[in-house]
Amino acid sequence: GKIIAIGVPNSNYDGYNRGFFKVYRYTGSNWELIGQRNDGAVGEYFGRNILIAQDGLRVFVSSMAYDNNKGRVRIYDIEQL
């Protein structure tokens, strides 16, 4: 496809192991940043697993250590990042 998502769950950006992810679209000659989010809490490892929906409209992002390691998945509309 022409869209990729990259998670950095061990990022210490704005908090220890808070994590973030970025989504890029290939324009034919360059990878253009569509958006990024750092919605995880400290120690949550947000962005550990990422899945782009088959239609390319949504991205599913996990936080493996959310709520004492119960984990959770957040869903984002790619065009609204």
Coordinates of N, CA and C in Angstrom, one line a residue:
G1 N 0.8 -1.2 0.0 CA 0.0 0.0 0.0 C 0.9 1.2 0.0
K2 N 0.2 2.3 0.1 CA 0.8 3.6 0.0 C 0.8 4.3 1.4
I3 N 0.4 3.6 2.4 CA 0.3 4.2 3.8 C 1.1 3.3 4.7
I4 N 1.9 3.9 5.6 CA 2.6 3.1 6.6 C 2.4 3.8 7.9
A5 N 2.5 3.0 9.0 CA 2.4 3.6 10.4 C 3.6 3.0 11.1
I6 N 4.2 3.9 11.9 CA 5.4 3.5 12.7 C 5.1 3.8 14.1
G7 N 5.3 2.8 15.0 CA 5.1 3.0 16.4 C 6.4 3.1 17.1
V8 N 6.5 3.9 18.1 CA 7.7 4.0 19.0 C 7.3 3.9 20.4
P9 N 7.0 2.7 20.9 CA 6.4 2.5 22.2 C 7.4 2.8 23.4
N10 N 8.7 2.8 23.1 CA 9.7 3.0 24.2 C 10.1 4.5 24.2
S11 N 9.4 5.3 23.5 CA 9.8 6.7 23.4 C 9.6 7.4 24.8
N12 N 10.5 8.2 25.2 CA 10.4 9.0 26.4 C 9.9 10.4 26.1
Y13 N 9.4 10.6 24.9 CA 8.8 12.0 24.6 C 7.7 12.3 25.5
D14 N 7.9 13.3 26.3 CA 6.8 13.8 27.2 C 6.4 12.8 28.3
G15 N 7.4 11.9 28.6 CA 7.1 11.0 29.7 C 7.7 9.6 29.4
Y16 N 8.2 8.9 30.5 CA 8.9 7.7 30.3 C 8.1 6.6 29.7
N17 N 8.5 6.0 28.6 CA 7.9 4.9 27.9 C 6.4 5.2 27.6
R18 N 6.2 6.5 27.3 CA 4.8 6.9 26.9 C 4.5 6.4 25.5
G19 N 5.4 6.6 24.6 CA 5.2 6.1 23.2 C 4.4 7.1 22.3
F20 N 4.5 6.8 21.0 CA 3.8 7.6 20.0 C 3.8 6.8 18.7
F21 N 3.0 7.3 17.7 CA 3.1 6.7 16.4 C 2.9 7.8 15.4
K22 N 3.4 7.5 14.2 CA 3.3 8.4 13.0 C 2.8 7.6 11.8
V23 N 2.0 8.3 11.0 CA 1.5 7.7 9.8 C 2.0 8.5 8.6
Y24 N 2.5 7.8 7.5 CA 3.0 8.4 6.3 C 2.2 7.9 5.1
R25 N 2.1 8.7 4.1 CA 1.6 8.3 2.8 C 2.6 8.6 1.7
Y26 N 2.8 7.6 0.8 CA 3.7 7.7 -0.3 C 3.0 8.5 -1.4
T27 N 3.7 9.5 -1.8 CA 3.1 10.4 -2.8 C 3.6 10.1 -4.3
G28 N 4.4 9.1 -4.4 CA 5.0 8.8 -5.7 C 6.5 9.0 -5.8
S29 N 6.9 10.0 -4.9 CA 8.3 10.2 -4.9 C 8.8 10.5 -3.5
N30 N 7.9 10.7 -2.5 CA 8.3 11.0 -1.1 C 7.3 10.4 -0.2
W31 N 7.7 10.1 1.1 CA 6.8 9.7 2.1 C 6.4 11.0 2.9
E32 N 5.1 11.3 2.9 CA 4.6 12.6 3.5 C 4.0 12.2 4.8
L33 N 4.3 12.9 5.9 CA 3.7 12.7 7.2 C 2.3 13.2 7.1
I34 N 1.4 12.2 7.4 CA -0.1 12.5 7.5 C -0.4 13.1 8.9
G35 N 0.2 12.4 9.9 CA -0.1 12.8 11.3 C 0.6 11.9 12.3
Q36 N 0.5 12.3 13.5 CA 1.1 11.6 14.6 C 0.3 11.8 15.9
R37 N 0.4 10.9 16.8 CA -0.3 11.0 18.1 C 0.6 10.5 19.2
N38 N 0.5 11.1 20.4 CA 1.2 10.5 21.6 C 0.2 10.5 22.7
D39 N -0.8 9.7 22.5 CA -2.0 9.7 23.5 C -1.8 8.8 24.7
G40 N -0.6 8.1 24.7 CA -0.4 7.1 25.8 C 0.0 7.8 27.1
A41 N -0.2 7.2 28.2 CA 0.2 7.7 29.5 C 1.6 7.2 29.8
V42 N 2.3 7.8 30.8 CA 3.6 7.4 31.2 C 3.6 5.9 31.5
G43 N 4.6 5.1 30.9 CA 4.7 3.7 31.1 C 3.7 2.8 30.4
E44 N 2.9 3.4 29.4 CA 1.9 2.7 28.7 C 2.4 1.9 27.5
Y45 N 3.5 2.3 26.9 CA 4.0 1.7 25.7 C 3.1 1.9 24.5
F46 N 2.5 3.1 24.4 CA 1.6 3.4 23.3 C 2.3 3.2 22.0
G47 N 1.7 2.5 21.0 CA 2.3 2.3 19.7 C 3.0 1.0 19.6
R48 N 2.8 0.1 20.6 CA 3.5 -1.2 20.6 C 3.1 -2.1 19.4
N49 N 1.8 -2.1 19.1 CA 1.3 -2.8 17.9 C 0.4 -1.9 17.1
I50 N 0.6 -1.9 15.8 CA -0.2 -1.0 14.9 C -0.8 -1.9 13.8
L51 N -2.0 -1.6 13.4 CA -2.6 -2.2 12.3 C -3.3 -1.2 11.4
I52 N -3.1 -1.1 10.1 CA -3.8 -0.3 9.3 C -5.0 -1.1 8.7
A53 N -6.2 -0.5 8.7 CA -7.4 -1.2 8.2 C -7.1 -1.5 6.7
Q54 N -7.7 -2.5 6.2 CA -7.5 -2.9 4.8 C -8.0 -1.8 3.8
D55 N -9.0 -1.0 4.2 CA -9.4 0.1 3.3 C -8.5 1.3 3.4
G56 N -7.6 1.3 4.4 CA -6.6 2.4 4.5 C -7.2 3.6 5.2
L57 N -8.3 3.5 5.8 CA -9.0 4.7 6.4 C -8.8 4.8 7.9
R58 N -8.4 3.7 8.6 CA -8.2 3.7 10.0 C -6.9 3.0 10.4
V59 N -6.5 3.4 11.6 CA -5.3 2.8 12.2 C -5.6 2.4 13.6
F60 N -5.3 1.2 14.0 CA -5.5 0.6 15.3 C -4.2 0.6 16.0
V61 N -4.1 1.2 17.2 CA -2.9 1.4 18.0 C -3.0 0.8 19.4
S62 N -2.1 0.0 19.8 CA -2.2 -0.6 21.1 C -1.4 0.1 22.2
S63 N -1.8 0.0 23.4 CA -1.0 0.4 24.6 C -1.0 -0.9 25.5
M64 N 0.1 -1.6 25.4 CA 0.2 -2.9 26.1 C 0.1 -2.8 27.6
A65 N 0.6 -1.7 28.2 CA 0.7 -1.7 29.7 C -0.4 -0.8 30.3
Y66 N -1.4 -0.5 29.5 CA -2.5 0.3 30.0 C -3.3 -0.4 31.1
D67 N -3.7 0.3 32.2 CA -4.5 -0.2 33.3 C -3.8 -1.5 33.8
N68 N -2.6 -1.4 34.4 CA -1.9 -2.5 35.0 C -1.8 -3.7 34.0
N69 N -1.4 -3.4 32.8 CA -1.1 -4.4 31.8 C -2.3 -5.1 31.2
K70 N -3.5 -4.6 31.4 CA -4.7 -5.1 30.7 C -4.6 -4.8 29.2
G71 N -4.0 -3.6 28.9 CA -3.9 -3.2 27.6 C -5.2 -2.6 27.0
R72 N -5.0 -1.9 25.8 CA -6.1 -1.4 25.1 C -5.7 -1.0 23.7
V73 N -6.7 -0.9 22.8 CA -6.5 -0.5 21.5 C -7.3 0.8 21.2
R74 N -6.7 1.7 20.6 CA -7.4 3.0 20.2 C -7.5 2.9 18.6
I75 N -8.6 3.5 18.1 CA -8.8 3.5 16.7 C -8.8 5.0 16.2
Y76 N -8.1 5.2 15.2 CA -8.0 6.6 14.7 C -8.4 6.6 13.2
D77 N -9.1 7.6 12.8 CA -9.3 7.9 11.3 C -8.1 8.5 10.8
I78 N -7.4 7.9 9.8 CA -6.2 8.4 9.3 C -6.2 9.9 8.8
E79 N -7.3 10.2 8.2 CA -7.4 11.6 7.6 C -7.7 12.6 8.7
Q80 N -7.9 12.2 10.0 CA -8.1 13.2 11.1 C -7.0 13.2 12.1
L81 N -5.8 12.7 11.7 CA -4.7 12.7 12.6 C -4.1 14.1 12.6

